[in-house]
């Protein structure tokens, strides 16, 4: 059975803290705080901080527009729809389109719930509810099991790279490269873990030496190219009996053999590389 991912666990923790904040009266309407937490948790610290900046701007924008609309229209249905359109357009203009959702949530929270409340006071409290959700998500992303998260990513990277080696080796032995699409899928997974590693390293140890990881990953990029070449050759060739004499075939096969040897000779020690 597939394990529960760390992002899922972090989301649960953030929701718990947001609900707790509502229980103790730190936020007036915890449902907005909880909602923000749910879609603000990210896989890596880099993406979390990058998104938090633009979402804070989006929240303030939604709060400001919400106050203006509440002051002028006091929550009319048509004005709510027009306001959301305006906010999305402004987020696109300010190049914070990823924040359009949270800005719209802040805006609609004000317009729909305003009732007989004072527009300024109500807008400030709804904006604060949203900002607290962002801060909780950021704190959880930063503080919860970053060490374990890196361990998980590096372990997943190692597992997938072994699968890549085994698959390519098997194709070479069988002289059958029809499983290239499967390798392509594995490579996409490997690339995903690789990118997460590079993103997270900055926030764990800025002095970590990860050139070895970059060089090692490049081996699998090159394997992708050469296996793809043989896959295309296999699909376009009517006669495989003369493959061994084909210069293109030999070039790709020799390159694959060299790259596999390099991958087997290189041992990645993530504890040492990441200084875990």
Short mmCIF file of C-alpha atoms in Angstrom, two decimals:
data_model
loop_
_atom_site.label_atom_id
_atom_site.label_comp_id
_atom_site.label_asym_id
_atom_site.label_seq_id
_atom_site.Cartn_x
_atom_site.Cartn_y
_atom_site.Cartn_z
CA UNK A 1 0.00 0.00 0.00
CA UNK A 2 1.30 3.46 -0.91
CA UNK A 3 2.56 5.45 2.06
CA UNK A 4 0.94 8.70 3.13
CA UNK A 5 3.08 11.52 1.73
CA UNK A 6 4.73 14.13 3.92
CA UNK A 7 2.80 16.93 2.18
CA UNK A 8 -0.46 15.23 3.20
CA UNK A 9 0.71 14.95 6.79
CA UNK A 10 1.82 18.60 6.82
CA UNK A 11 -1.59 19.65 5.48
CA UNK A 12 -3.28 17.78 8.33
CA UNK A 13 -1.03 19.47 10.89
CA UNK A 14 -1.70 22.92 9.38
CA UNK A 15 -5.47 22.32 9.43
CA UNK A 16 -5.26 21.21 13.07
CA UNK A 17 -3.37 24.38 14.04
CA UNK A 18 -5.77 26.59 12.09
CA UNK A 19 -8.77 24.95 13.78
CA UNK A 20 -7.04 25.34 17.15
CA UNK A 21 -6.52 29.03 16.42
CA UNK A 22 -10.26 29.34 15.85
CA UNK A 23 -11.05 27.39 19.02
CA UNK A 24 -8.98 29.76 21.15
CA UNK A 25 -10.29 32.85 19.39
CA UNK A 26 -7.10 33.81 17.58
CA UNK A 27 -9.10 33.96 14.36
CA UNK A 28 -12.72 34.99 14.11
CA UNK A 29 -13.75 32.73 11.21
CA UNK A 30 -11.49 29.65 11.15
CA UNK A 31 -13.10 28.17 8.02
CA UNK A 32 -11.20 30.73 5.90
CA UNK A 33 -7.97 30.11 7.79
CA UNK A 34 -8.33 26.35 7.31
CA UNK A 35 -9.13 26.75 3.60
CA UNK A 36 -6.00 28.84 3.05
CA UNK A 37 -3.86 26.26 4.88
CA UNK A 38 -5.11 23.45 2.66
CA UNK A 39 -3.99 25.00 -0.62
CA UNK A 40 -0.88 26.74 0.75
CA UNK A 41 1.09 23.66 1.83
CA UNK A 42 3.85 22.91 -0.68
CA UNK A 43 6.35 20.11 -1.24
CA UNK A 44 9.45 22.25 -0.75
CA UNK A 45 10.42 25.24 1.32
CA UNK A 46 11.47 27.19 -1.78
CA UNK A 47 8.06 26.89 -3.42
CA UNK A 48 6.37 27.64 -0.09
CA UNK A 49 8.22 30.92 0.45
CA UNK A 50 7.89 31.96 -3.19
CA UNK A 51 4.12 31.37 -3.10
CA UNK A 52 3.71 32.95 0.34
CA UNK A 53 5.04 36.30 -0.86
CA UNK A 54 2.64 36.60 -3.77
CA UNK A 55 -0.26 35.22 -1.72
CA UNK A 56 0.24 37.81 0.99
CA UNK A 57 0.01 40.48 -1.70
CA UNK A 58 -3.06 38.72 -3.12
CA UNK A 59 -4.68 38.56 0.32
CA UNK A 60 -4.13 42.26 0.92
CA UNK A 61 -5.46 43.03 -2.55
CA UNK A 62 -8.58 40.92 -1.94
CA UNK A 63 -9.07 42.59 1.45
CA UNK A 64 -8.75 46.09 0.03
CA UNK A 65 -11.10 45.47 -2.92
CA UNK A 66 -13.48 43.69 -0.56
CA UNK A 67 -13.58 46.72 1.72
CA UNK A 68 -14.26 49.08 -1.21
CA UNK A 69 -17.05 46.88 -2.56
CA UNK A 70 -18.53 46.33 0.92
CA UNK A 71 -18.52 50.07 1.48
CA UNK A 72 -20.22 50.82 -1.85
CA UNK A 73 -22.50 47.83 -2.42
CA UNK A 74 -22.74 46.05 0.95
CA UNK A 75 -22.59 42.54 -0.44
CA UNK A 76 -24.93 42.53 -3.41
CA UNK A 77 -24.75 39.27 -5.39
CA UNK A 78 -23.89 40.85 -8.74
CA UNK A 79 -21.18 43.00 -7.15
CA UNK A 80 -19.56 39.87 -5.71
CA UNK A 81 -19.25 38.32 -9.17
CA UNK A 82 -17.95 41.56 -10.69
CA UNK A 83 -15.43 41.92 -7.87
CA UNK A 84 -14.01 38.43 -8.42
CA UNK A 85 -13.57 39.15 -12.12
CA UNK A 86 -11.79 42.41 -11.25
CA UNK A 87 -9.49 40.71 -8.73
CA UNK A 88 -8.48 37.96 -11.15
CA UNK A 89 -7.76 40.58 -13.80
CA UNK A 90 -5.65 42.63 -11.37
CA UNK A 91 -3.69 39.55 -10.24
CA UNK A 92 -2.90 38.81 -13.88
CA UNK A 93 -1.82 42.43 -14.44
CA UNK A 94 0.43 42.37 -11.37
CA UNK A 95 1.85 38.99 -12.46
CA UNK A 96 0.61 37.19 -9.34
CA UNK A 97 -1.96 35.03 -11.10
CA UNK A 98 -1.26 32.16 -8.67
CA UNK A 99 -2.68 34.38 -5.94
CA UNK A 100 -5.99 35.01 -7.72
CA UNK A 101 -7.63 32.17 -5.77
CA UNK A 102 -6.66 33.36 -2.31
CA UNK A 103 -7.42 37.00 -3.23
CA UNK A 104 -10.89 35.92 -4.40
CA UNK A 105 -11.46 33.90 -1.22
CA UNK A 106 -10.60 36.94 0.92
CA UNK A 107 -12.83 39.17 -1.19
CA UNK A 108 -15.86 36.84 -1.17
CA UNK A 109 -15.42 36.20 2.58
CA UNK A 110 -15.92 39.91 3.09
CA UNK A 111 -18.75 40.45 0.60
CA UNK A 112 -20.81 37.37 1.51
CA UNK A 113 -20.43 37.66 5.27
CA UNK A 114 -20.58 41.43 5.74
CA UNK A 115 -24.21 41.55 6.86
CA UNK A 116 -24.72 44.56 9.13
CA UNK A 117 -21.08 44.67 10.21
CA UNK A 118 -18.90 47.72 9.79
CA UNK A 119 -17.16 47.35 6.39
CA UNK A 120 -13.71 48.45 7.58
CA UNK A 121 -13.64 46.33 10.74
CA UNK A 122 -15.07 43.27 9.02
CA UNK A 123 -12.66 43.56 6.07
CA UNK A 124 -9.66 43.83 8.42
CA UNK A 125 -10.68 40.74 10.41
CA UNK A 126 -11.35 38.63 7.31
CA UNK A 127 -7.98 39.65 5.87
CA UNK A 128 -6.28 38.75 9.15
CA UNK A 129 -8.02 35.34 9.16
CA UNK A 130 -6.55 34.64 5.73
CA UNK A 131 -3.08 35.94 6.56
CA UNK A 132 -2.93 33.76 9.67
CA UNK A 133 -3.72 30.73 7.50
CA UNK A 134 -0.81 31.65 5.24
CA UNK A 135 1.55 32.07 8.19
CA UNK A 136 0.50 28.73 9.68
CA UNK A 137 1.12 26.97 6.36
CA UNK A 138 4.52 28.65 6.03
CA UNK A 139 5.50 27.72 9.59
CA UNK A 140 4.47 24.09 9.07
CA UNK A 141 6.33 23.91 5.75
CA UNK A 142 9.43 25.33 7.40
CA UNK A 143 9.34 23.51 10.71
CA UNK A 144 7.84 20.06 10.21
CA UNK A 145 10.27 17.25 9.43
CA UNK A 146 12.42 19.06 6.89
CA UNK A 147 15.20 16.63 7.77
CA UNK A 148 12.89 13.65 7.26
CA UNK A 149 11.52 15.19 4.08
CA UNK A 150 15.03 15.32 2.60
CA UNK A 151 15.59 11.74 3.71
CA UNK A 152 12.37 10.74 1.96
CA UNK A 153 13.25 12.57 -1.28
CA UNK A 154 16.81 11.19 -1.40
CA UNK A 155 15.54 7.68 -0.68
CA UNK A 156 12.90 8.00 -3.43
CA UNK A 157 15.55 9.32 -5.84
CA UNK A 158 17.78 6.33 -5.08
CA UNK A 159 14.92 3.88 -5.53
CA UNK A 160 13.86 5.30 -8.91
CA UNK A 161 17.42 5.52 -10.24
CA UNK A 162 17.92 1.82 -9.46
CA UNK A 163 14.72 1.04 -11.38
CA UNK A 164 16.05 3.10 -14.30
CA UNK A 165 19.34 1.19 -14.35
CA UNK A 166 17.60 -2.19 -14.13
CA UNK A 167 15.18 -1.35 -16.93
CA UNK A 168 17.84 -0.05 -19.34
CA UNK A 169 20.15 -2.98 -18.56
CA UNK A 170 17.32 -5.41 -19.26
CA UNK A 171 16.56 -3.71 -22.60
CA UNK A 172 20.24 -3.94 -23.60
CA UNK A 173 20.45 -7.65 -22.70
CA UNK A 174 17.27 -8.43 -24.65
CA UNK A 175 18.22 -6.06 -27.48
CA UNK A 176 14.65 -4.83 -27.26
CA UNK A 177 13.97 -1.15 -26.59
CA UNK A 178 10.20 -1.22 -26.86
CA UNK A 179 9.94 -0.34 -23.15
CA UNK A 180 11.37 3.12 -23.72
CA UNK A 181 8.02 4.75 -22.72
CA UNK A 182 8.31 3.03 -19.33
CA UNK A 183 11.83 4.43 -18.91
CA UNK A 184 10.51 7.87 -19.86
CA UNK A 185 7.95 7.63 -17.04
CA UNK A 186 10.63 6.58 -14.56
CA UNK A 187 12.84 9.44 -15.70
CA UNK A 188 10.00 11.92 -15.10
CA UNK A 189 9.73 10.63 -11.52
CA UNK A 190 13.51 10.87 -11.10
CA UNK A 191 13.48 14.44 -12.42
CA UNK A 192 10.71 15.37 -10.00
CA UNK A 193 12.69 14.10 -6.99
CA UNK A 194 15.86 15.70 -8.34
CA UNK A 195 14.20 19.12 -8.61
CA UNK A 196 12.78 18.79 -5.10
CA UNK A 197 16.25 17.97 -3.78
CA UNK A 198 17.79 21.06 -5.36
CA UNK A 199 14.95 23.26 -4.09
CA UNK A 200 15.11 21.99 -0.52
CA UNK A 201 18.88 21.94 -0.14
CA UNK A 202 19.03 25.75 -0.07
CA UNK A 203 16.93 25.82 3.09
CA UNK A 204 18.77 23.03 4.88
CA UNK A 205 22.42 23.66 4.16
CA UNK A 206 23.52 26.37 1.74
CA UNK A 207 27.04 24.95 1.73
CA UNK A 208 25.94 21.42 0.79
CA UNK A 209 27.94 20.02 -2.11
CA UNK A 210 25.46 18.67 -4.63
CA UNK A 211 27.42 18.80 -7.89
CA UNK A 212 27.69 15.02 -7.62
CA UNK A 213 23.90 14.80 -7.74
CA UNK A 214 23.77 17.08 -10.80
CA UNK A 215 26.42 15.06 -12.63
CA UNK A 216 24.72 11.81 -11.71
CA UNK A 217 21.33 13.02 -12.89
CA UNK A 218 22.87 14.00 -16.23
CA UNK A 219 23.74 10.32 -16.78
CA UNK A 220 20.03 9.47 -16.84
CA UNK A 221 19.26 12.41 -19.11
CA UNK A 222 21.79 11.07 -21.59
CA UNK A 223 20.42 7.54 -21.22
CA UNK A 224 16.99 8.91 -22.10
CA UNK A 225 18.40 10.32 -25.35
CA UNK A 226 20.23 7.15 -26.38
CA UNK A 227 17.44 4.72 -25.44
CA UNK A 228 15.02 6.91 -27.37
CA UNK A 229 17.34 6.71 -30.40
CA UNK A 230 17.31 2.91 -30.31
CA UNK A 231 13.56 2.89 -29.73
CA UNK A 232 13.04 4.96 -32.89
CA UNK A 233 15.48 2.79 -34.82
CA UNK A 234 13.67 -0.32 -33.70
CA UNK A 235 10.29 1.04 -34.80
CA UNK A 236 11.57 2.20 -38.18
CA UNK A 237 13.75 -0.77 -39.04
CA UNK A 238 12.32 -3.66 -41.04
CA UNK A 239 15.30 -5.92 -40.50
CA UNK A 240 17.04 -6.22 -37.10
CA UNK A 241 19.56 -8.79 -38.34
CA UNK A 242 22.03 -6.14 -39.50
CA UNK A 243 21.74 -3.89 -36.46
CA UNK A 244 25.18 -4.80 -35.18
CA UNK A 245 26.71 -3.27 -38.32
CA UNK A 246 24.65 -0.09 -38.16
CA UNK A 247 26.79 2.90 -37.08
CA UNK A 248 23.89 4.69 -35.37
CA UNK A 249 22.91 1.56 -33.48
CA UNK A 250 26.49 0.98 -32.33
CA UNK A 251 26.87 4.61 -31.25
CA UNK A 252 23.76 4.53 -29.07
CA UNK A 253 24.51 1.10 -27.64
CA UNK A 254 28.13 1.95 -26.81
CA UNK A 255 27.02 5.19 -25.19
CA UNK A 256 24.44 3.35 -23.09
CA UNK A 257 27.03 0.82 -21.95
CA UNK A 258 29.41 3.59 -20.90
CA UNK A 259 26.69 5.47 -19.05
CA UNK A 260 25.53 2.34 -17.23
CA UNK A 261 29.11 1.67 -16.15
CA UNK A 262 29.40 5.24 -14.87
CA UNK A 263 26.16 4.93 -12.93
CA UNK A 264 27.27 1.67 -11.31
CA UNK A 265 30.69 3.03 -10.39
CA UNK A 266 29.25 6.18 -8.82
CA UNK A 267 27.92 5.85 -5.30
CA UNK A 268 25.81 8.71 -4.00
CA UNK A 269 26.00 9.23 -0.25
CA UNK A 270 23.21 11.70 0.43
CA UNK A 271 24.05 11.94 4.12
CA UNK A 272 27.45 13.27 3.12
CA UNK A 273 26.29 15.36 0.16
CA UNK A 274 23.45 17.04 2.07
CA UNK A 275 25.24 16.96 5.41
CA UNK A 276 22.21 15.37 7.04
#
